[in-house]
Coordinates of C-alpha atoms in Angstrom, one line a residue:
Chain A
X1 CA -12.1 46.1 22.8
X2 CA -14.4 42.8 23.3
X3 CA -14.2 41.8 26.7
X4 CA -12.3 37.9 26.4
X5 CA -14.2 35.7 29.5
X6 CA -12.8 32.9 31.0
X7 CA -15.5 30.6 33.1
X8 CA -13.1 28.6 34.4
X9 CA -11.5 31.0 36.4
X10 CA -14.2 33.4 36.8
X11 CA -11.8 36.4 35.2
X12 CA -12.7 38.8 32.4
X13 CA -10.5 41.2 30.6
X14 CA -12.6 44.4 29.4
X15 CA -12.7 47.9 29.1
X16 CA -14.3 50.2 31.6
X17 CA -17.1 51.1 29.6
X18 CA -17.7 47.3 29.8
X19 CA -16.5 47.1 33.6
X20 CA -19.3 49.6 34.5
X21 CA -22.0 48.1 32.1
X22 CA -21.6 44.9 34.1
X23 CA -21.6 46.2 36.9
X24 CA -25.4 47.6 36.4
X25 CA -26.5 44.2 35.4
X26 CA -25.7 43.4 38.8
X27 CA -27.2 45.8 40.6
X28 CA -30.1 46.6 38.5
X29 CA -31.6 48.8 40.7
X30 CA -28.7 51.6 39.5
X31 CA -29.8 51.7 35.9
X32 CA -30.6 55.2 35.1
X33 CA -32.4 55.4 31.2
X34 CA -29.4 56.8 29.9
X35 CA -27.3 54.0 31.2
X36 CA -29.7 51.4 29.7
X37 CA -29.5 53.1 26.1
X38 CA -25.8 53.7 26.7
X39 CA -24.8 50.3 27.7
X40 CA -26.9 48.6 24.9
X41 CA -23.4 48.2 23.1
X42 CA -21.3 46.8 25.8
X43 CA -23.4 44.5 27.1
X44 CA -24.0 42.7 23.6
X45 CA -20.0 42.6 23.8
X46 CA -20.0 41.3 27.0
X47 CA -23.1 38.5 25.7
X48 CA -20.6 37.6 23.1
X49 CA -18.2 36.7 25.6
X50 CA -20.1 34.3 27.8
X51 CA -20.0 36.6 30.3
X52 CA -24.0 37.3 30.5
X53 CA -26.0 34.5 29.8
X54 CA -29.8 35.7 29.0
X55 CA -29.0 39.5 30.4
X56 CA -27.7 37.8 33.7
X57 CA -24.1 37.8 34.9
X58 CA -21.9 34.5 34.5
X59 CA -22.3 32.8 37.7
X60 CA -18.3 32.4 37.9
X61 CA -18.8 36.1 37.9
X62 CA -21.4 36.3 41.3
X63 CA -19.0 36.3 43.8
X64 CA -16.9 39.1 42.1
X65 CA -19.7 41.2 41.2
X66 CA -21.2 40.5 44.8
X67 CA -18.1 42.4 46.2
X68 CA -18.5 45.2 44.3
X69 CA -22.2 46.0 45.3
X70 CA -21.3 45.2 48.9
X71 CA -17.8 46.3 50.0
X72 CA -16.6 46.1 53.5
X73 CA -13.7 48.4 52.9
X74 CA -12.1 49.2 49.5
X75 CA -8.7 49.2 48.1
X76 CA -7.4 51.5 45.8
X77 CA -3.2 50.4 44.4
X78 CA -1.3 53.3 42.3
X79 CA 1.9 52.2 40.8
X80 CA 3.5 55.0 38.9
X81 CA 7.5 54.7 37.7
X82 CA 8.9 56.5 34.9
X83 CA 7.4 53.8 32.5
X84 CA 4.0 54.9 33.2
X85 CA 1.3 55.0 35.4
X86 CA -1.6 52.7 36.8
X87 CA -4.7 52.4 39.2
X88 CA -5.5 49.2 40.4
X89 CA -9.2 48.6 42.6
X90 CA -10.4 46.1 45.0
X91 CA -13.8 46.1 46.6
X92 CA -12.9 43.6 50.0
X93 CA -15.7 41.7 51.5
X94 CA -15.9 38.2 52.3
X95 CA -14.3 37.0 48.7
X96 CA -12.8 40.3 47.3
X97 CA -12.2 41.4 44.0
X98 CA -9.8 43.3 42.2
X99 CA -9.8 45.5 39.5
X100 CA -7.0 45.6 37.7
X101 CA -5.0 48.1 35.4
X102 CA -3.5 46.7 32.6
X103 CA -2.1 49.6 31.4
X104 CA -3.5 49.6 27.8
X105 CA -6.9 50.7 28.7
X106 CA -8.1 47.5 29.4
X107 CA -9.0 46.0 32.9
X108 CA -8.5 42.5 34.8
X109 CA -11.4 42.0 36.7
X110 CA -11.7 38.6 39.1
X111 CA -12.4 37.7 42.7
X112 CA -9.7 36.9 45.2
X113 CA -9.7 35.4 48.4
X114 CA -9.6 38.7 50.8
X115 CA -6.3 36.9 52.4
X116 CA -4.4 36.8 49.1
X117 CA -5.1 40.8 49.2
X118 CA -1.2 41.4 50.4
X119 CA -0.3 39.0 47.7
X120 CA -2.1 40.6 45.1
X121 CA -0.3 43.9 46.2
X122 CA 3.1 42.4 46.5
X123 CA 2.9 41.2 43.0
X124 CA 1.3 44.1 41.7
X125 CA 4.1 46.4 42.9
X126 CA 7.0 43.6 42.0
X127 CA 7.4 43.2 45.9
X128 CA 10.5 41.1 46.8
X129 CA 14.0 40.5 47.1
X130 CA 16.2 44.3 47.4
X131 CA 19.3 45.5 49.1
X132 CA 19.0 46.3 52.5
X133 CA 19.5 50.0 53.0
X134 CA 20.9 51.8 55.7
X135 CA 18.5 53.1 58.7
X136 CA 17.9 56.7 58.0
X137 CA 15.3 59.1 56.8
X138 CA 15.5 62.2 54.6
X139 CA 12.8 65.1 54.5
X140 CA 10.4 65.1 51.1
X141 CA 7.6 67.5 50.5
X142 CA 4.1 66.5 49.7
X143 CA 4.6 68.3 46.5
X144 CA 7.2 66.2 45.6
X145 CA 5.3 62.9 46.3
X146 CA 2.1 64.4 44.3
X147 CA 4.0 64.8 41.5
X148 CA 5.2 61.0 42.1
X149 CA 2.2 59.7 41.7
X150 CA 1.1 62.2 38.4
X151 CA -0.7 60.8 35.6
X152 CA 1.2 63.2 33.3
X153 CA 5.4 62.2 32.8
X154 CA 6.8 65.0 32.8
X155 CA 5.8 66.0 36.6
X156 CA 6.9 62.4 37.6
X157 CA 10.5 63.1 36.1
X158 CA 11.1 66.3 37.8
X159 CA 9.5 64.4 40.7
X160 CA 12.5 61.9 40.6
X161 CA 14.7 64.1 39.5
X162 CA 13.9 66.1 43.2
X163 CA 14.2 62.5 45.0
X164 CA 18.2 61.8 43.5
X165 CA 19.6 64.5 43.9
X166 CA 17.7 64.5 48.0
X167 CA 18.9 60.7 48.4
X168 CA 22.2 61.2 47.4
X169 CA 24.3 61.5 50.4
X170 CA 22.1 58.9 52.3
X171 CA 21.7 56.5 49.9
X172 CA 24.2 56.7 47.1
X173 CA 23.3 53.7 45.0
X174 CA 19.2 54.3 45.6
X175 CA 19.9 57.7 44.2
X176 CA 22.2 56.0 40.9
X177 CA 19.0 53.8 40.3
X178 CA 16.9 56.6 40.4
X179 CA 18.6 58.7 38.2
X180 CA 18.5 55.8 35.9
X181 CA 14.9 55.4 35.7
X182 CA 14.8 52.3 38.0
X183 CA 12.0 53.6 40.2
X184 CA 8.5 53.2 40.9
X185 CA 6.2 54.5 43.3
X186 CA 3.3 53.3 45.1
X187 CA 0.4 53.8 47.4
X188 CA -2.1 51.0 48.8
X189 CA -4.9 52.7 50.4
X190 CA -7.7 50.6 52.3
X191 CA -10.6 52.6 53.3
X192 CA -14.1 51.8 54.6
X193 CA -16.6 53.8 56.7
X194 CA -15.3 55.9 59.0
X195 CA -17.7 55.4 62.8
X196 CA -20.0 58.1 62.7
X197 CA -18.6 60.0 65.8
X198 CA -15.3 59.8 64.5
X199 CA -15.8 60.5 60.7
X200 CA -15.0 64.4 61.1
X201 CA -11.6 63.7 63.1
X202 CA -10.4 60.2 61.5
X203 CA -6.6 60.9 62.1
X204 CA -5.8 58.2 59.7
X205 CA -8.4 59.3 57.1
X206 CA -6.7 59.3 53.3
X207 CA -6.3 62.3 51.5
X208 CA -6.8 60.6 48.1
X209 CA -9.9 61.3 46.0
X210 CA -12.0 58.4 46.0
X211 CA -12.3 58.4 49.4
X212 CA -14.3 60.3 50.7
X213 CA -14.1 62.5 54.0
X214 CA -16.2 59.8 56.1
X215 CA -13.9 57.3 55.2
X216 CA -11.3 56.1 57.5
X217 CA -8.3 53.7 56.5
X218 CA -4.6 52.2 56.3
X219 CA -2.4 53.8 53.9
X220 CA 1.2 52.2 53.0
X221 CA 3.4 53.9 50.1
X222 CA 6.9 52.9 49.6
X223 CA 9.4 54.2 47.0
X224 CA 11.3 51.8 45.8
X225 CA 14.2 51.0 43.3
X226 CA 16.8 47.8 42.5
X227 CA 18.8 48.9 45.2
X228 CA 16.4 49.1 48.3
X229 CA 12.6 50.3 49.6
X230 CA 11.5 53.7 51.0
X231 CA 8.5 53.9 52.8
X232 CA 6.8 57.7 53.2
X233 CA 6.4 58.3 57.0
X234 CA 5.5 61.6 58.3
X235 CA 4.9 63.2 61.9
X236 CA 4.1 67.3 62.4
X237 CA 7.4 68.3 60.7
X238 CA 6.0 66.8 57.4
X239 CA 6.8 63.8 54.9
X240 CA 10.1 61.8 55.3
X241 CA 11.6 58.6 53.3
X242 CA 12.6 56.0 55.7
X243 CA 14.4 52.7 54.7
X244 CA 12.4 49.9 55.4
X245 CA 13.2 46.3 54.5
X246 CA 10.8 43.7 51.7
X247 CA 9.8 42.1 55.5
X248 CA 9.3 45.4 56.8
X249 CA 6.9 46.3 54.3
X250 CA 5.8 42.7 54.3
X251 CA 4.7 43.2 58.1
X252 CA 2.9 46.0 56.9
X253 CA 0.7 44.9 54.0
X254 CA -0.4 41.7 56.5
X255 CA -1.9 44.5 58.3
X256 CA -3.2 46.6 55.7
X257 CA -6.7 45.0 55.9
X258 CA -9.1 46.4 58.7
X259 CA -9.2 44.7 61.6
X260 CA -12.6 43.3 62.5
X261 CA -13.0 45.9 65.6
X262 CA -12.3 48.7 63.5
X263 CA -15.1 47.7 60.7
X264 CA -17.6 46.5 63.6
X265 CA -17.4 50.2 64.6
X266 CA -18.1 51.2 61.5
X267 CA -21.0 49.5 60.8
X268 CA -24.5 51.0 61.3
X269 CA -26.2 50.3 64.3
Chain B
X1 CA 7.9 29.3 76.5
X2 CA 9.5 25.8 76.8
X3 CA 12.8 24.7 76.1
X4 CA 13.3 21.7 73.7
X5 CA 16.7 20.0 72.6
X6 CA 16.8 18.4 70.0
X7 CA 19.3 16.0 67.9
X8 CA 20.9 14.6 70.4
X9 CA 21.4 18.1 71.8
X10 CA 22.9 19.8 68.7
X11 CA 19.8 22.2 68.8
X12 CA 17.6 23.8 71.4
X13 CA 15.3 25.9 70.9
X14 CA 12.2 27.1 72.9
X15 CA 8.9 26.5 71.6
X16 CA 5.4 28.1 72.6
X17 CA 3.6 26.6 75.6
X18 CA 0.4 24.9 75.1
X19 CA 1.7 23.7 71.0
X20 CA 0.5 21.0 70.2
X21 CA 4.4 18.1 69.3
X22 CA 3.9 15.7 66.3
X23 CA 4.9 12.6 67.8
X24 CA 6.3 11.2 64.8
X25 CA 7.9 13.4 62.2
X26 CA 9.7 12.1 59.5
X27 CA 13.8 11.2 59.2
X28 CA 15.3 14.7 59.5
X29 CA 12.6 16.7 60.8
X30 CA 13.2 16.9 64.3
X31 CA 10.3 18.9 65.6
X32 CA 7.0 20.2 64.6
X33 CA 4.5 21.9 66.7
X34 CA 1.7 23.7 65.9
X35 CA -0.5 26.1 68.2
X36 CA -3.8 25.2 69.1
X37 CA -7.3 24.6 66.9
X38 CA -9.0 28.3 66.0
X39 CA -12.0 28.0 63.9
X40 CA -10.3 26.4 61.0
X41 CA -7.8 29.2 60.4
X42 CA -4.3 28.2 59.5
X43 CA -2.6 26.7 62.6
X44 CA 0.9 28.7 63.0
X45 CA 3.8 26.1 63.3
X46 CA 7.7 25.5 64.0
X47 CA 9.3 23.0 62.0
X48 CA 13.0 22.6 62.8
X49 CA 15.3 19.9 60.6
X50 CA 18.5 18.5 61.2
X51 CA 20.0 17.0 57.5
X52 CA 23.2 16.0 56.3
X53 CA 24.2 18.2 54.0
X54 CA 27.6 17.5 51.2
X55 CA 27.3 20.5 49.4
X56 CA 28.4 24.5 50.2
X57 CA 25.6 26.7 52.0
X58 CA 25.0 28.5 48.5
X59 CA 24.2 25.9 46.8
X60 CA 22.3 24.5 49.4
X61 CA 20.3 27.6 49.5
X62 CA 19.8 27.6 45.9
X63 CA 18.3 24.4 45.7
X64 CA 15.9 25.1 48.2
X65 CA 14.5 28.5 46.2
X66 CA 14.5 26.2 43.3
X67 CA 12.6 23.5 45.7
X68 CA 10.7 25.9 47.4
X69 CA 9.5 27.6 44.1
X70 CA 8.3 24.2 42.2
X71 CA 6.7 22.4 45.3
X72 CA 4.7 25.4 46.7
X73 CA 1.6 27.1 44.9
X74 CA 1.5 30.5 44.2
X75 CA 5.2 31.2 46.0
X76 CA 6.4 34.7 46.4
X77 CA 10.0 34.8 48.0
X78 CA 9.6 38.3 49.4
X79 CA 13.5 38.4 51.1
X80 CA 16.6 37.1 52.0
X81 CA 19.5 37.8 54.2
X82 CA 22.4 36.7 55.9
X83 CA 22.4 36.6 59.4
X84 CA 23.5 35.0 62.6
X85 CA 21.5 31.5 63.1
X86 CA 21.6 29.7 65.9
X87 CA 25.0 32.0 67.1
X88 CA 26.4 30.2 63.2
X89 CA 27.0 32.3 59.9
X90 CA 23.4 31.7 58.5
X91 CA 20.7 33.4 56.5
X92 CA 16.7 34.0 56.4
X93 CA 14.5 33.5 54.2
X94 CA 10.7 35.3 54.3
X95 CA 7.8 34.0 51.5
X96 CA 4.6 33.6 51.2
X97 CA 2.5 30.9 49.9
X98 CA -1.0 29.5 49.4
X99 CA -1.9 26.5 50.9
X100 CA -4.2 23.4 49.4
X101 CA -6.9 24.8 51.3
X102 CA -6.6 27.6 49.4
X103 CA -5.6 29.8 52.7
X104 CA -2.1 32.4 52.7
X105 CA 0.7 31.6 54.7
X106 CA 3.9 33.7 55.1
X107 CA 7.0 31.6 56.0
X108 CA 10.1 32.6 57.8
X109 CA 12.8 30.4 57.4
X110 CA 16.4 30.4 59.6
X111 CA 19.0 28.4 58.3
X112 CA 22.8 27.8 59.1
X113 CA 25.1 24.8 58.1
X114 CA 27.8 23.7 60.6
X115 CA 29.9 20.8 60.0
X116 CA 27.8 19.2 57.3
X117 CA 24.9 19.2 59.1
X118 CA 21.9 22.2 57.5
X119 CA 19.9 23.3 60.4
X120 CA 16.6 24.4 59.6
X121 CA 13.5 26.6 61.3
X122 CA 10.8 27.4 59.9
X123 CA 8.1 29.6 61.7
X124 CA 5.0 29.5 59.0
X125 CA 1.1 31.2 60.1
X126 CA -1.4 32.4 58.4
X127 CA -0.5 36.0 56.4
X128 CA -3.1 38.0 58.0
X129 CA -2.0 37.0 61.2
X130 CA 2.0 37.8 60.6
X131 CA 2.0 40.9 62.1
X132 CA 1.0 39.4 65.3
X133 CA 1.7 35.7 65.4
X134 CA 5.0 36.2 63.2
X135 CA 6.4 37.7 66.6
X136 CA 5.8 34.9 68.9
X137 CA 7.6 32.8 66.3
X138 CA 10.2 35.0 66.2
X139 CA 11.1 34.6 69.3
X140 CA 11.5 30.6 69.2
X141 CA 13.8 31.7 65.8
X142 CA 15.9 33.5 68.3
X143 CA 16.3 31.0 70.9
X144 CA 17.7 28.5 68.8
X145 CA 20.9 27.4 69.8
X146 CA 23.6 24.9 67.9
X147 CA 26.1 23.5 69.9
X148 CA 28.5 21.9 67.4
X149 CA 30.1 19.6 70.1
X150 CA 27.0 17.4 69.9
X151 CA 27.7 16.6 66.2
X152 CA 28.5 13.1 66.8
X153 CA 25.8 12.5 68.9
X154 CA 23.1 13.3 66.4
X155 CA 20.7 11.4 64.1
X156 CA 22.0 9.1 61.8
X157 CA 23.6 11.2 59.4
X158 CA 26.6 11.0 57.3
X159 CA 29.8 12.1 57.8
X160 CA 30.4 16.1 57.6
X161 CA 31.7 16.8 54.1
X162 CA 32.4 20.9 55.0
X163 CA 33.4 22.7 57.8
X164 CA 32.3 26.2 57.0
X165 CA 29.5 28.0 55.9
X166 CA 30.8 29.4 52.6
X167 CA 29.5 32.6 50.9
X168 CA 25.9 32.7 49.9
X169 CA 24.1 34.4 47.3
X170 CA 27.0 36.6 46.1
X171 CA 28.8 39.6 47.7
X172 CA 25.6 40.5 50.0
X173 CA 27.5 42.7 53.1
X174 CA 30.6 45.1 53.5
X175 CA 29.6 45.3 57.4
X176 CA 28.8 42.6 59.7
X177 CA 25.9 40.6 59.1
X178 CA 24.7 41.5 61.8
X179 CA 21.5 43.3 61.2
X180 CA 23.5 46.7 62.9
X181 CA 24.5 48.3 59.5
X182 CA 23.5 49.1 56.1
X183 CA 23.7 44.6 54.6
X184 CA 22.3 43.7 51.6
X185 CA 20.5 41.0 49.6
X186 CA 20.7 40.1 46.1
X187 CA 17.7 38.8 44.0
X188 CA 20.3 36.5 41.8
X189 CA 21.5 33.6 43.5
X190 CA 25.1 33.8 42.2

């Protein structure tokens, strides 16, 4: 695809081809050989667009790009449901920026005020008004929420499939969605740098694959349907769904970002 | 935490100490205060109204989504429930926003009608800070008090066209609204 610019808001729709091309301009200093030849295409595309001006980057682009090459924490947003399945990024410094899955191959890339990052994953995940459910929690397996957040379909269905016939009893009308496809799944994971004496036994470390096992973080991943919100707790007996309200998960995504203690520590002395 | 009555009495509620009172809000907006200067963050803020209000609580609350949605930039209404306001039939409201500055706010909103009269609070701070702040304002939310004796003694205000808080946004609760048992929202205001 050619990547369509717009200077006025400083946000670029492209491929990831493009996306990492771009992203080399920027930080010249990672341009292997083989990425020069290789990007040779790309970045003509991405000349066409305005969005490199004499082999430089689009200034509306600088602040975007200048997160990327210098992240204080990252954010990495799956939404999966039984219409599909997509990966959303975020590189969070002092202005943030956001990577965004369209779903068609292509990519929304922009910068965003690093307090609009809650925003940005309410409206990503369709955040807002549900049903209230009942307080109570029900067991789920780690297998169960792996297969939840599958590229593949098929795993995803027998994945839901598991979760209504589990929800059932609890939550009757969560389940009926459910079984009708209504669902999506989520995960918002914030990492950065774990300290360096704590890196090996981060008890909040992610288990997802970009991070890495020095990294440290906030996860928050809620199940949810028209008729209410899940969120995936867990202690030593393993994984459990527990309802949570839109102010309960609300509450959590304002907290999702690290607070500036916990990336002070991290920071090289 | 001081104690403030407002309307001619028809509403107390207590308000952190130190806030900083506009001394002159407009007609229907009986309080404002706003916690102290901090580096040019967004000051967190109580606004409580008093309004005459001739129309059911739905479509009170209707118009104020529909308000709400056109007047604020980059509005997410995130929920909404009934719920006991002021110890009235009421409902809460919790969005977020973006400021002309450019800086995220999450709002709370409380609201009950009693005789006519729409009582409003609304705790707003800056969205990073809700997880914290939002809990000191929640705690002025549940102080307020309505004493519907005082109704006559109020502002200026018209005469009470409704005596009851009707129904709002459809069928949300088979169980008290109460916040004890399994209630319910709707995204349709119906």
């Amino acid at each position: 695809m050619n990547p369509a610019f717009d200077a006025d808001s400083g946000r670029i729709r492209l491929d990831a081809t493009a996306f990492e091309a771009l992203c080399r301009v920027a930080d010249p200093a990672s341009r292997s050989a083989a990425a020069l030849a290789s990007d040779a295409a790309p970045l003509a595309a991405l000349h066409g667009s305005g969005a490199l001006v004499d082999g430089v980057a689009h200034e509306a682009l600088r602040p975007s790009l200048a997160a990327v090459q210098q992240p204080i924490a990252s954010l990495q947003l799956l939404v999966t449901g039984s219409a599909g399945y997509r990966l959303h990024q975020g590189w969070l410094s002092v202005v943030s920026a956001v990577l965004a899955d369209v779903g068609d191959g292509s990519y929304d890339f922009a910068a965003i005020g690093t307090e609009f990052v809650p925003t940005l994953v309410a409206r990503m995940t369709r955040l807002g008004l549900r049903p209230h459910l009942g307080p109570a929690s029900v067991a789920v397996t780690e297998t169960v929420l792996a297969a939840l957040a599958a590229h593949e379909a098929g795993p995803r269905a027998e994945a839901a499939q598991t979760l209504v016939s589990a929800t059932a009893s609890t939550w009757p009308a969560w389940s009926a969605a459910a079984q009708g496809g209504d669902w999506r799944f989520w995960v918002a994971d914030v990492t950065w740098p774990a300290p360096a004496d704590t890196a090996a036994s981060a008890n909040t470390a992610t288990s997802d694959d970009t991070a890495t096992s020095d990294d440290t973080g906030h996860r928050l991943a809620v199940l949810d349907t028209g008729a209410g919100l899940l969120r995936v707790d867990g202690d030593d007996s393993g994984p459990r769904l527990v309802a949570v309200t839109p102010t309960e998960v609300w509450h959590l995504l304002s907290s999702i970002l690290p607070a500036d203690d916990e990336v002070a520590a991290a920071a090289p002395s | 935490m001081t104690i403030l009555e407002l309307a001619g009495g028809f509403v107390s509620v207590d308000v952190p100490d130190g806030w900083e009172q506009a001394s002159d809000p407009y007609p229907g907006i009986e309080l404002v205060v706003v916690e102290p200067e901090q580096d040019g963050l967004f000051r967190a803020n109580l606004v409580v109204t008093v309004t005459d209000v001739a129309m059911s609580f739905g479509d009170w609350q209707k118009g104020t989504d529909v308000f709400l949605a056109g007047e604020l930039h980059d509005y997410l209404l995130l929920d909404l429930e009934r719920m006991p306001v002021g110890g009235h039939p009421g409902a809460r409201r919790l969005a977020t926003h973006a400021t002309a500055e450019n800086q995220s706010v999450t709002v709370q909103q409380w609201m009950t009608l009693i005789n006519g009269r729409g009582v409003t609070l609304s705790a707003s701070c800056g969205t990073l800070a809700f997880a914290t702040a939002g809990v000191e304002l929640e705690r002025s939310a549940h102080s307020l008090r309505i004493n519907p004796s005082h109704t006559a003694a109020g502002s200026a205000l018209g005469t009470p066209s409704r005596t009851t808080a009707p129904a709002l946004y459809a069928p949300v609760t088979d169980t008290p609204p109460d916040g004890s048992s399994q209630t319910s929202t709707t995204g349709g205001a119906s």
